[in-house]
Amino acid sequence: MGKTMAEKIIGEHAGKEVKAGEIVVAKVDVAMVQDGTGPLSVQVLQKMGMERVFDRNNTILFLDHATPSPRKELSNAHKILREFSEKTGAYLSDVGEGVCHQRLVESWASPGQLIVGADSHTCTSGALGAFATGMGSTDVAIAFALGKVWLRVPETHRFYIHGEFPEGVYSKDLILHIIGTIGADGATYKAMEFYGPTIDRMSMESRFTITNMAIEAGAKTGMIAPDDITKRYLEEMGRGDKYREIKSDDDAEFEKEYEFDVSELEPTVSFPHTVDNTRTITEAKKMDIRIDQVYIGTCTNGRIEDLRVAAKILDGHKVNKKTRLIVIPASRRVYLQALREGLIEKFVEAGAAVESPGCGPCVGIHKGVLADGERVLSTQNRNFKGRMGNPNAEIYLGSPATAAATAIEGKIADPRDYL
Amino acid sequence: MDKILRGRVWKFGDDISTDHIAPGRYFHLRTNLPELAKHVLEDADPEFPKKVKPGDIIVAGKNFGLGSSREHAPRIIKLAGVSCVIAKSFARIFYRNAFNIGLPLLIADTDKIDEGDELEVDLEKGIIKDLTKGITLESTPIPPFMMRLLEDGGIVEHIMKHGDFKVD
């Protein structure tokens, strides 16, 4: 019997052959926390008398959720991480560097690695062929000190994706459609593995959008086997030497297999208050839903490819007077590239507020908290009640193209009308 | 750790997220858990944080704790005095976090349990008695490693006691 990618990577890190269902202790290559979860990790390590890190270069403290800090309590939380960095040598990714998951794929994550992060969207790095998963502050604190974690080896659900995307339809629409089909708990505790001709042709950036949202189906991680596109991406990021092949064996045991044809897919929108509450843009448009705020950014869709698509649609248009548009590049690297390509100028000319790299309004504390009764359409990954800081507001999720079209019309709009 | 728990039920529905439990707008209170606990579950039931009593039991539908990795969510449930959570299913990071901090979770069909019912829960045997209704429910057994974490008082105490992970 062959092995899945997840079993292979965990086995390599546990130093033995492993099978789905087993609980094992595995070494980690990269461990990270962010400003919302990290202070608790530091407190845990202080309590244990273990204020140390297993590898300075691969233990990272990201300031991204509340940057620049909007209030003194959060500045003090940042200070806890700054002091921990000084004391232990752990890398501090400071204000303006960007969202942890984007920074990880740019500078750390590599095929075959085991990555743990105190943030649920750590699964993003799985697009590079790593086993990357989100955990709590205490788990990651212990990983910082000991360089290992306990893990239950997950069963794998495999998703065969084929067909050509129609114009105006993107990987965001695909993953929203998949979650809408299998449900917000459709892959709880499982590894989701994506493969097939559509994935083979897909850019790394579009792949990250897919694996980023594996947690929204309850999965432990989302994975894509490394290939030439992965290799080129790593070379571009200056880590070409980190490329290696790793994939599931054909005779590995997959608990479930799915097939999705993207050629008939429409732009897709998640309605409040769960990600699996999806509708096609045709259905959504008929409902004539006024939108007060549009947000383009986040670890899901704040990459250069996303900004290019949005800027192209917005070019020559103005943001509707009844709405407001916030644009946030996911990292400093993305920001600089967008500046060089003139994209930021296009956003500003269209009437957008462009903010510095970070999580932005997705976390609900700053840079666009909604008023009672307001509606937002965002390119982020989740729309739970209260997520963006106000339980009396509604969050709709869509692609950067859908977001740009919506900003122009001030109501949920079809991006295909602008292509 | 008490292996027999007795308490009054607070009933919730499906898909209670970590945003319901520990709302994002209180992000600044994450370094002050007793203050954050004053808002526990307030977006699911505004009365809950005001009226919850030590020993009370949370009973919910499917996928309890979905969403973010914030460990503050199970921590403030425990701080509020809740003795255990029983649901049809749990989201994975919440499940892990709860056992890591010593909050017991049981998986059972919760349809027959109503708000205000008095329960007696045997964690080791996985037996739930609804004393109000006079019915007995079985839960999925807690895996041995998770049971060990509870007995040790959480993952931190587990590591301190054994010097390392003890999974065998």
Coordinates of C-alpha atoms in Angstrom, one line a residue:
Chain A
M1 CA 0.0 0.0 0.0
G2 CA 1.4 3.4 -1.0
K3 CA 1.4 6.5 1.1
T4 CA -0.2 10.0 0.8
M5 CA 1.9 13.1 0.7
A6 CA 0.7 13.9 4.2
E7 CA 1.7 10.5 5.5
K8 CA 5.1 10.8 3.8
I9 CA 5.9 14.2 5.2
I10 CA 4.8 13.4 8.7
G11 CA 6.6 10.1 8.6
E12 CA 9.9 11.8 7.6
H13 CA 9.5 14.1 10.6
A14 CA 8.4 11.4 13.0
G15 CA 11.4 9.2 12.0
K16 CA 9.2 6.3 11.2
E17 CA 6.5 5.0 8.8
V18 CA 3.1 6.4 9.8
K19 CA -0.5 5.8 8.8
A20 CA -3.6 7.9 8.9
G21 CA -5.2 7.8 12.3
E22 CA -2.0 7.4 14.3
I23 CA -1.0 10.0 16.9
V24 CA 2.8 10.7 16.6
V25 CA 5.4 13.2 17.7
A26 CA 7.0 15.0 14.7
K27 CA 9.8 17.5 14.3
V28 CA 8.9 20.9 12.9
D29 CA 10.9 22.9 10.3
V30 CA 9.2 26.2 10.8
A31 CA 7.0 27.5 13.6
M32 CA 5.3 30.9 13.8
V33 CA 2.9 33.0 15.9
Q34 CA 1.2 36.3 15.1
D35 CA 0.4 39.3 17.3
G36 CA -3.1 37.9 18.2
T37 CA -1.8 34.5 19.3
G38 CA 1.9 35.1 20.1
P39 CA 1.6 36.9 23.5
L40 CA -0.2 33.9 25.0
S41 CA 2.6 31.6 23.6
V42 CA 5.2 33.8 25.3
Q43 CA 3.2 33.6 28.6
V44 CA 3.1 29.8 28.3
L45 CA 6.9 29.6 27.7
Q46 CA 7.5 31.8 30.7
K47 CA 5.3 29.6 32.8
M48 CA 7.2 26.5 31.7
G49 CA 10.6 28.2 32.2
M50 CA 11.4 27.6 28.6
E51 CA 11.9 31.0 27.0
R52 CA 14.0 29.7 24.1
V53 CA 13.6 28.7 20.5
F54 CA 14.7 25.6 18.7
D55 CA 16.0 27.5 15.6
R56 CA 16.3 31.3 15.4
N57 CA 15.9 31.4 11.7
N58 CA 12.8 29.3 11.6
T59 CA 10.8 30.6 14.5
I60 CA 8.9 33.7 13.5
L61 CA 6.9 36.3 15.3
F62 CA 4.6 38.2 12.8
L63 CA 3.1 41.5 13.6
D64 CA 0.3 41.7 11.0
H65 CA -3.1 41.5 12.6
A66 CA -3.0 44.9 14.3
T67 CA -0.4 46.9 12.4
P68 CA 0.3 49.8 12.8
S69 CA -1.2 49.3 16.3
P70 CA -4.5 51.1 16.8
R71 CA -4.5 51.1 20.6
K72 CA -2.2 50.8 23.6
E73 CA -3.2 47.3 24.7
L74 CA -2.2 46.0 21.2
S75 CA 1.0 48.1 21.3
N76 CA 1.8 46.3 24.6
A77 CA 1.1 43.0 23.0
H78 CA 3.5 43.8 20.2
K79 CA 6.1 44.8 22.9
I80 CA 5.8 41.3 24.4
L81 CA 6.8 39.8 21.1
R82 CA 9.6 42.4 20.5
E83 CA 11.1 41.6 23.9
F84 CA 10.8 37.8 23.2
S85 CA 12.6 38.3 19.9
E86 CA 15.4 40.2 21.6
K87 CA 15.7 37.6 24.3
T88 CA 15.6 34.4 22.1
G89 CA 16.7 35.6 18.6
A90 CA 13.4 34.5 17.1
Y91 CA 12.8 36.5 13.9
L92 CA 10.4 39.5 14.3
S93 CA 8.5 40.3 11.1
D94 CA 7.6 44.0 11.9
V95 CA 4.9 46.4 11.0
G96 CA 4.6 46.8 7.3
E97 CA 6.2 43.5 6.2
G98 CA 2.9 41.9 5.6
V99 CA 0.5 39.0 6.4
C100 CA 2.2 36.0 8.0
H101 CA 1.0 33.5 5.4
Q102 CA 2.1 35.6 2.5
R103 CA 5.5 36.2 4.2
L104 CA 5.9 32.5 4.9
V105 CA 5.4 31.5 1.2
E106 CA 7.8 34.2 0.1
S107 CA 10.6 33.5 2.5
W108 CA 10.3 30.3 4.4
A109 CA 7.9 27.5 3.3
S110 CA 9.4 24.8 1.1
P111 CA 8.3 21.4 -0.3
G112 CA 8.4 18.5 2.2
Q113 CA 8.5 20.7 5.3
L114 CA 6.4 20.5 8.4
I115 CA 5.2 23.9 9.4
V116 CA 3.0 24.9 12.3
G117 CA 1.5 28.3 13.0
A118 CA -0.7 29.8 15.6
D119 CA -3.1 31.0 13.0
S120 CA -5.7 28.9 11.3
H121 CA -4.7 29.8 7.7
T122 CA -1.2 28.4 8.1
C123 CA -2.5 25.7 5.6
T124 CA -1.7 28.3 2.9
S125 CA 1.9 27.0 2.6
G126 CA 0.6 23.6 1.6
A127 CA 0.4 24.8 -2.0
L128 CA 4.2 24.5 -2.0
G129 CA 4.0 20.9 -1.0
A130 CA 4.6 21.4 2.7
F131 CA 2.5 19.9 5.5
A132 CA 1.4 23.2 7.1
T133 CA -1.2 23.4 9.7
G134 CA -2.8 25.9 12.2
M135 CA -2.7 25.2 16.0
G136 CA -3.2 27.1 19.2
S137 CA -0.8 29.3 21.1
T138 CA 0.3 26.6 23.5
D139 CA 1.0 24.0 20.8
V140 CA 3.2 26.5 18.9
A141 CA 4.9 27.7 22.2
I142 CA 5.9 24.1 22.8
A143 CA 7.1 23.8 19.2
F144 CA 9.2 26.9 19.6
A145 CA 11.0 25.4 22.7
L146 CA 11.2 21.7 21.7
G147 CA 11.1 21.9 17.9
K148 CA 8.3 19.3 17.8
V149 CA 4.6 18.8 18.1
W150 CA 2.1 16.0 18.6
L151 CA 0.0 15.2 15.5
R152 CA -2.8 12.9 14.5
V153 CA -1.9 11.8 10.9
P154 CA -4.9 12.9 8.8
E155 CA -6.8 10.9 6.2
T156 CA -6.6 12.5 2.8
H157 CA -9.5 13.7 0.6
R158 CA -8.4 14.1 -3.0
F159 CA -9.9 16.7 -5.3
Y160 CA -9.4 16.2 -9.1
I161 CA -9.8 19.5 -10.8
H162 CA -10.2 19.7 -14.6
G163 CA -11.4 22.1 -17.3
E164 CA -10.5 25.6 -18.4
F165 CA -11.7 28.5 -16.2
P166 CA -14.2 30.7 -18.2
E167 CA -13.2 34.4 -18.4
G168 CA -13.9 36.2 -15.1
V169 CA -13.8 33.0 -13.0
Y170 CA -10.8 32.3 -10.8
S171 CA -9.4 29.9 -8.2
K172 CA -11.3 31.9 -5.5
D173 CA -14.6 31.0 -7.2
L174 CA -13.5 27.4 -7.3
I175 CA -12.6 27.0 -3.7
L176 CA -15.8 28.9 -2.6
H177 CA -17.7 26.5 -4.8
I178 CA -16.0 23.4 -3.4
I179 CA -16.7 24.6 0.2
G180 CA -20.3 25.3 -0.8
T181 CA -20.5 21.8 -2.1
I182 CA -18.9 19.8 0.7
G183 CA -19.8 22.1 3.6
A184 CA -17.9 24.1 6.3
D185 CA -17.2 20.8 8.0
G186 CA -16.9 18.7 4.9
A187 CA -13.2 17.9 5.5
T188 CA -12.9 18.2 9.2
Y189 CA -9.5 16.8 10.4
K190 CA -8.6 15.7 6.9
A191 CA -5.8 16.7 4.5
M192 CA -7.3 18.1 1.3
E193 CA -5.1 17.4 -1.7
F194 CA -5.8 19.2 -5.0
Y195 CA -4.6 17.9 -8.4
G196 CA -5.4 17.5 -12.0
P197 CA -5.0 19.5 -15.3
T198 CA -6.5 22.7 -14.0
I199 CA -4.1 22.7 -11.0
D200 CA -1.2 21.8 -13.3
R201 CA -1.7 25.0 -15.3
M202 CA -2.4 27.2 -12.3
S203 CA 0.0 29.9 -11.0
M204 CA 1.4 29.6 -7.4
E205 CA -0.6 32.6 -6.4
S206 CA -3.9 31.1 -7.5
R207 CA -2.9 27.9 -5.7
F208 CA -2.3 29.7 -2.5
T209 CA -5.9 31.0 -2.6
I210 CA -7.1 27.4 -2.7
T211 CA -5.0 26.0 0.1
N212 CA -5.5 29.1 2.2
M213 CA -9.2 28.2 2.5
A214 CA -8.8 24.4 3.3
I215 CA -9.5 25.3 6.9
E216 CA -12.9 26.8 5.9
A217 CA -14.0 23.2 5.1
G218 CA -12.6 22.1 8.5
A219 CA -9.4 20.6 7.0
K220 CA -6.1 20.2 8.8
T221 CA -4.3 21.3 5.7
G222 CA -4.6 21.8 2.0
M223 CA -1.8 20.4 -0.2
I224 CA -0.6 20.5 -3.8
A225 CA 2.3 18.4 -5.1
P226 CA 5.3 20.5 -6.1
D227 CA 6.0 20.8 -9.9
D228 CA 7.8 23.0 -12.4
I229 CA 5.6 26.0 -11.4
T230 CA 6.5 25.5 -7.8
K231 CA 10.2 25.3 -8.8
R232 CA 10.0 28.5 -10.8
Y233 CA 8.3 30.3 -7.9
L234 CA 10.9 29.1 -5.4
E235 CA 13.7 30.3 -7.8
E236 CA 12.0 33.7 -8.1
M237 CA 11.9 33.9 -4.3
G238 CA 15.6 33.0 -4.1
R239 CA 15.1 29.6 -2.7
G240 CA 15.4 27.4 -5.8
D241 CA 17.7 25.0 -3.9
K242 CA 14.8 24.1 -1.6
Y243 CA 12.8 22.5 -4.4
R244 CA 12.2 18.8 -4.1
E245 CA 9.6 16.4 -5.4
I246 CA 7.0 14.8 -3.1
K247 CA 3.6 13.4 -4.1
S248 CA 1.1 10.9 -3.1
D249 CA 1.5 7.3 -4.4
D250 CA -1.2 6.2 -6.9
D251 CA -2.0 3.3 -4.7
A252 CA -2.2 5.4 -1.5
E253 CA -5.4 5.2 0.5
F254 CA -7.7 8.2 -0.1
E255 CA -10.7 8.4 2.2
K256 CA -12.7 10.3 -0.4
E257 CA -12.2 11.4 -4.0
Y258 CA -14.0 14.3 -5.6
E259 CA -14.1 15.7 -9.2
F260 CA -14.8 19.3 -10.2
D261 CA -15.0 20.6 -13.7
V262 CA -14.3 24.4 -13.7
S263 CA -15.4 25.0 -17.3
E264 CA -19.1 25.6 -16.3
L265 CA -18.2 27.5 -13.1
E266 CA -19.5 31.0 -12.5
P267 CA -18.2 33.8 -10.2
T268 CA -19.2 32.6 -6.8
V269 CA -20.1 34.6 -3.6
S270 CA -20.4 33.4 0.0
F271 CA -23.4 34.9 1.8
P272 CA -23.5 35.7 5.6
H273 CA -22.7 34.1 8.0
T274 CA -20.9 30.9 6.9
V275 CA -18.5 30.3 4.0
D276 CA -20.4 27.3 2.7
N277 CA -23.5 29.5 2.1
T278 CA -22.6 30.1 -1.6
R279 CA -24.5 31.4 -4.5
T280 CA -23.5 32.1 -8.1
I281 CA -23.1 35.7 -9.2
T282 CA -26.2 35.3 -11.4
E283 CA -28.3 34.5 -8.4
A284 CA -26.6 37.1 -6.2
K285 CA -27.1 39.9 -8.8
K286 CA -30.8 39.2 -9.1
M287 CA -31.1 40.0 -5.4
D288 CA -29.8 43.5 -5.9
I289 CA -27.6 43.6 -2.8
R290 CA -26.3 47.1 -1.8
I291 CA -22.7 47.0 -0.6
D292 CA -21.3 49.7 1.7
Q293 CA -17.6 48.6 1.7
V294 CA -15.4 46.6 -0.5
Y295 CA -12.1 45.1 0.7
I296 CA -9.4 43.7 -1.6
G297 CA -6.5 42.2 0.2
T298 CA -5.6 39.5 2.9
C299 CA -3.7 36.2 2.9
T300 CA -6.4 34.8 0.6
N301 CA -6.4 37.4 -2.2
G302 CA -3.9 40.2 -1.6
R303 CA -1.2 39.0 -4.0
I304 CA 0.1 40.7 -7.1
E305 CA -2.0 38.6 -9.5
D306 CA -5.1 39.6 -7.5
L307 CA -4.2 43.3 -7.6
R308 CA -3.6 43.1 -11.3
V309 CA -7.1 41.7 -12.0
A310 CA -8.8 44.3 -9.7
A311 CA -6.8 47.2 -11.1
K312 CA -7.6 46.2 -14.7
I313 CA -11.4 46.2 -13.9
L314 CA -11.2 49.5 -12.0
D315 CA -9.1 51.2 -14.7
G316 CA -11.0 54.2 -16.0
H317 CA -13.8 53.8 -13.5
K318 CA -14.6 55.4 -10.1
V319 CA -15.7 53.7 -6.9
N320 CA -19.4 54.1 -6.6
K321 CA -20.4 57.1 -4.4
K322 CA -22.5 54.8 -2.1
T323 CA -19.6 52.5 -1.3
R324 CA -15.9 52.7 -0.3
L325 CA -13.0 50.6 -1.4
I326 CA -10.1 49.5 0.7
V327 CA -7.0 47.9 -0.9
I328 CA -4.2 46.3 1.1
P329 CA -1.3 44.4 -0.6
A330 CA -0.5 41.2 1.4
S331 CA 3.2 42.0 1.8
R332 CA 5.8 44.6 1.2
R333 CA 7.1 42.7 -1.8
V334 CA 3.6 42.7 -3.3
Y335 CA 3.2 46.4 -2.5
L336 CA 6.5 47.3 -4.2
Q337 CA 5.6 45.3 -7.3
A338 CA 2.2 46.9 -7.4
L339 CA 3.9 50.3 -7.2
R340 CA 6.3 49.5 -10.0
E341 CA 3.4 48.3 -12.2
G342 CA 1.4 51.4 -11.6
L343 CA -1.5 49.4 -9.9
I344 CA -1.5 51.5 -6.7
E345 CA -1.9 54.6 -8.8
K346 CA -4.9 53.1 -10.6
F347 CA -6.5 52.2 -7.2
V348 CA -6.0 55.6 -5.8
E349 CA -7.3 57.3 -9.0
A350 CA -10.4 55.1 -8.8
G351 CA -11.0 56.4 -5.3
A352 CA -9.7 53.6 -3.2
A353 CA -8.0 53.9 0.2
V354 CA -4.8 52.0 0.0
E355 CA -3.4 50.9 3.3
S356 CA 0.0 49.4 4.4
P357 CA 0.5 45.6 4.2
G358 CA -1.2 43.5 7.0
C359 CA -4.4 41.8 7.7
G360 CA -6.4 45.0 7.6
P361 CA -10.2 45.0 8.3
C362 CA -10.5 41.2 8.0
V363 CA -9.7 40.9 11.8
G364 CA -12.3 43.4 13.0
I365 CA -10.2 45.9 14.9
H366 CA -9.2 48.6 12.5
K367 CA -8.9 50.0 9.0
G368 CA -12.6 49.5 8.1
V369 CA -14.8 48.3 10.9
L370 CA -18.4 48.2 9.7
A371 CA -21.4 50.2 11.1
D372 CA -24.6 48.5 12.3
G373 CA -26.6 47.1 9.4
E374 CA -23.8 47.6 6.8
R375 CA -22.7 45.1 4.2
V376 CA -19.1 44.4 3.0
L377 CA -17.9 42.4 0.1
S378 CA -14.4 41.2 0.8
T379 CA -11.8 39.0 -0.8
Q380 CA -10.9 37.4 2.6
N381 CA -11.6 33.8 3.6
R382 CA -14.3 33.9 6.2
N383 CA -17.6 35.7 7.0
F384 CA -18.6 34.6 10.5
K385 CA -20.9 36.9 12.4
G386 CA -18.7 39.6 14.1
R387 CA -15.6 38.6 12.2
M388 CA -15.0 42.2 10.9
G389 CA -15.7 43.8 14.3
N390 CA -19.5 44.2 14.2
P391 CA -22.0 41.3 14.8
N392 CA -24.7 43.6 13.3
A393 CA -23.0 43.7 9.9
E394 CA -23.0 41.3 7.0
I395 CA -19.9 39.9 5.2
Y396 CA -20.0 38.6 1.6
L397 CA -16.9 36.8 0.1
G398 CA -15.8 36.9 -3.5
S399 CA -12.9 37.1 -5.9
P400 CA -10.8 40.3 -6.5
A401 CA -12.6 40.6 -9.8
T402 CA -16.1 40.4 -8.2
A403 CA -14.9 42.9 -5.6
A404 CA -13.7 45.4 -8.2
A405 CA -16.9 45.2 -10.2
T406 CA -18.9 45.5 -6.9
A407 CA -16.9 48.6 -6.0
I408 CA -17.9 50.3 -9.3
E409 CA -21.6 49.5 -9.0
G410 CA -22.0 49.8 -5.2
K411 CA -23.9 46.5 -5.2
I412 CA -22.9 42.9 -5.8
A413 CA -21.9 42.9 -9.5
D414 CA -20.7 40.4 -12.2
P415 CA -17.1 40.9 -13.1
R416 CA -17.7 39.4 -16.5
D417 CA -19.5 42.7 -17.4
Y418 CA -16.1 44.5 -17.2
L419 CA -13.9 42.1 -19.2
Chain B
M1 CA -9.6 16.2 37.5
D2 CA -13.2 15.3 38.3
K3 CA -14.3 12.4 36.1
I4 CA -18.0 12.8 37.0
L5 CA -19.4 16.2 36.2
R6 CA -22.8 17.5 37.1
G7 CA -24.3 20.7 35.7
R8 CA -27.0 22.8 34.0
V9 CA -27.2 23.0 30.2
W10 CA -26.7 26.1 28.0
K11 CA -27.8 25.0 24.5
F12 CA -26.4 26.4 21.3
G13 CA -27.0 25.5 17.6
D14 CA -24.7 24.5 14.8
D15 CA -21.5 26.3 13.6
I16 CA -20.7 28.3 16.7
S17 CA -17.5 30.0 15.6
T18 CA -14.5 31.3 17.6
D19 CA -15.9 34.8 16.6
H20 CA -19.1 34.0 18.6
I21 CA -17.0 32.7 21.5
A22 CA -14.2 35.4 21.6
P23 CA -15.3 38.2 19.3
G24 CA -12.6 39.9 17.2
R25 CA -13.6 43.4 18.4
Y26 CA -12.1 42.4 21.8
F27 CA -8.8 41.6 20.2
H28 CA -7.1 44.0 22.6
L29 CA -8.3 42.0 25.6
R30 CA -6.5 38.8 24.5
T31 CA -3.7 39.6 26.9
N32 CA -6.3 40.0 29.7
L33 CA -8.3 36.8 29.7
P34 CA -10.4 37.5 32.8
E35 CA -11.8 40.6 31.1
L36 CA -12.2 38.8 27.8
A37 CA -14.1 36.1 29.6
K38 CA -16.8 38.7 30.5
H39 CA -17.7 38.6 26.8
V40 CA -17.6 34.8 26.2
L41 CA -20.1 33.7 23.7
E42 CA -21.9 37.0 23.8
D43 CA -22.5 37.1 20.1
A44 CA -24.3 33.7 20.3
D45 CA -26.3 34.6 23.4
P46 CA -25.8 38.0 25.1
E47 CA -27.2 36.5 28.4
F48 CA -24.6 33.7 28.6
P49 CA -21.6 35.7 30.0
K50 CA -23.9 37.4 32.6
K51 CA -25.6 34.2 33.8
V52 CA -23.2 31.3 33.4
K53 CA -22.3 29.6 36.7
P54 CA -19.4 27.4 37.6
G55 CA -20.1 23.8 36.7
D56 CA -22.5 24.7 33.8
I57 CA -22.3 22.6 30.7
I58 CA -22.4 23.8 27.1
V59 CA -24.3 21.6 24.6
A60 CA -24.2 22.4 20.9
G61 CA -24.9 21.2 17.4
K62 CA -22.3 20.4 14.8
N63 CA -18.9 22.0 14.1
F64 CA -18.5 23.8 17.4
G65 CA -15.5 26.1 17.5
L66 CA -15.0 26.6 13.8
G67 CA -12.8 29.4 12.6
S68 CA -9.7 30.9 13.9
S69 CA -6.9 29.2 15.9
R70 CA -7.4 31.5 18.9
E71 CA -6.9 29.4 22.0
H72 CA -8.4 32.2 23.9
A73 CA -11.8 30.7 22.9
P74 CA -11.6 27.5 25.0
R75 CA -9.6 29.3 27.7
I76 CA -12.4 31.8 28.4
I77 CA -15.0 29.0 28.3
K78 CA -13.0 27.3 31.0
L79 CA -12.4 30.6 32.9
A80 CA -16.2 31.2 32.9
G81 CA -16.5 27.9 34.9
V82 CA -17.9 25.7 32.2
S83 CA -17.0 22.1 33.1
C84 CA -17.3 20.5 29.7
V85 CA -18.7 21.0 26.2
I86 CA -20.8 18.4 24.4
A87 CA -21.5 18.8 20.7
K88 CA -22.3 16.7 17.6
S89 CA -18.9 17.6 16.3
F90 CA -16.0 20.0 16.9
A91 CA -13.7 21.9 14.6
R92 CA -10.2 20.5 14.7
I93 CA -8.1 23.4 16.1
F94 CA -10.7 24.1 18.8
Y95 CA -10.8 20.4 19.7
R96 CA -7.0 20.3 20.1
N97 CA -6.8 23.5 22.0
A98 CA -9.5 22.5 24.5
F99 CA -7.7 19.3 25.5
N100 CA -4.3 21.1 25.5
I101 CA -5.7 23.5 28.2
G102 CA -7.7 20.8 30.1
L103 CA -11.2 21.5 29.0
P104 CA -13.1 18.2 28.3
L105 CA -15.1 17.8 25.1
L106 CA -17.5 15.1 24.3
I107 CA -19.0 14.1 20.9
A108 CA -22.6 13.0 21.1
D109 CA -26.0 13.3 19.5
T110 CA -27.3 16.4 21.4
D111 CA -30.8 16.8 19.8
K112 CA -32.6 15.5 22.9
I113 CA -30.9 17.7 25.4
D114 CA -32.5 21.1 26.0
E115 CA -31.4 24.4 27.7
G116 CA -31.7 24.2 31.5
D117 CA -31.6 20.4 31.7
E118 CA -29.5 18.9 34.5
L119 CA -26.8 16.6 33.2
E120 CA -24.5 14.0 34.8
V121 CA -21.4 13.3 32.7
D122 CA -19.0 10.4 33.2
L123 CA -16.0 11.5 31.2
E124 CA -14.1 8.2 31.4
K125 CA -17.1 6.0 30.3
G126 CA -18.5 8.6 28.0
I127 CA -22.0 8.3 29.5
I128 CA -24.2 11.4 29.6
K129 CA -27.3 11.2 31.8
D130 CA -30.0 13.8 31.3
L131 CA -31.4 13.8 34.8
T132 CA -34.2 16.2 33.8
K133 CA -35.5 13.9 31.0
G134 CA -34.4 10.6 32.6
I135 CA -32.5 9.6 29.5
T136 CA -29.0 8.3 29.0
L137 CA -26.8 9.1 26.0
E138 CA -23.5 7.6 24.9
S139 CA -20.6 9.7 23.5
T140 CA -17.7 8.8 21.3
P141 CA -14.9 7.6 23.6
I142 CA -12.2 10.2 24.2
P143 CA -8.9 8.9 22.6
P144 CA -6.4 7.6 25.2
F145 CA -3.8 10.4 24.5
M146 CA -6.5 13.1 25.0
M147 CA -7.6 11.5 28.2
R148 CA -4.1 11.5 29.4
L149 CA -3.8 15.3 28.6
L150 CA -6.9 15.8 30.7
E151 CA -5.6 13.7 33.6
D152 CA -2.3 15.6 33.6
G153 CA -4.2 19.0 33.5
G154 CA -3.3 20.0 30.0
I155 CA -0.3 19.9 27.6
V156 CA 1.9 22.2 29.6
E157 CA 1.5 20.1 32.7
H158 CA 1.9 17.0 30.6
I159 CA 5.3 18.2 29.3
M160 CA 6.4 19.3 32.8
K161 CA 5.4 15.9 34.3
H162 CA 6.9 13.6 31.6
G163 CA 9.7 15.9 30.4
D164 CA 8.5 15.4 26.8
F165 CA 5.4 14.2 24.9
K166 CA 4.2 10.8 26.0
V167 CA 2.0 9.5 23.2
D168 CA 2.4 5.7 23.6

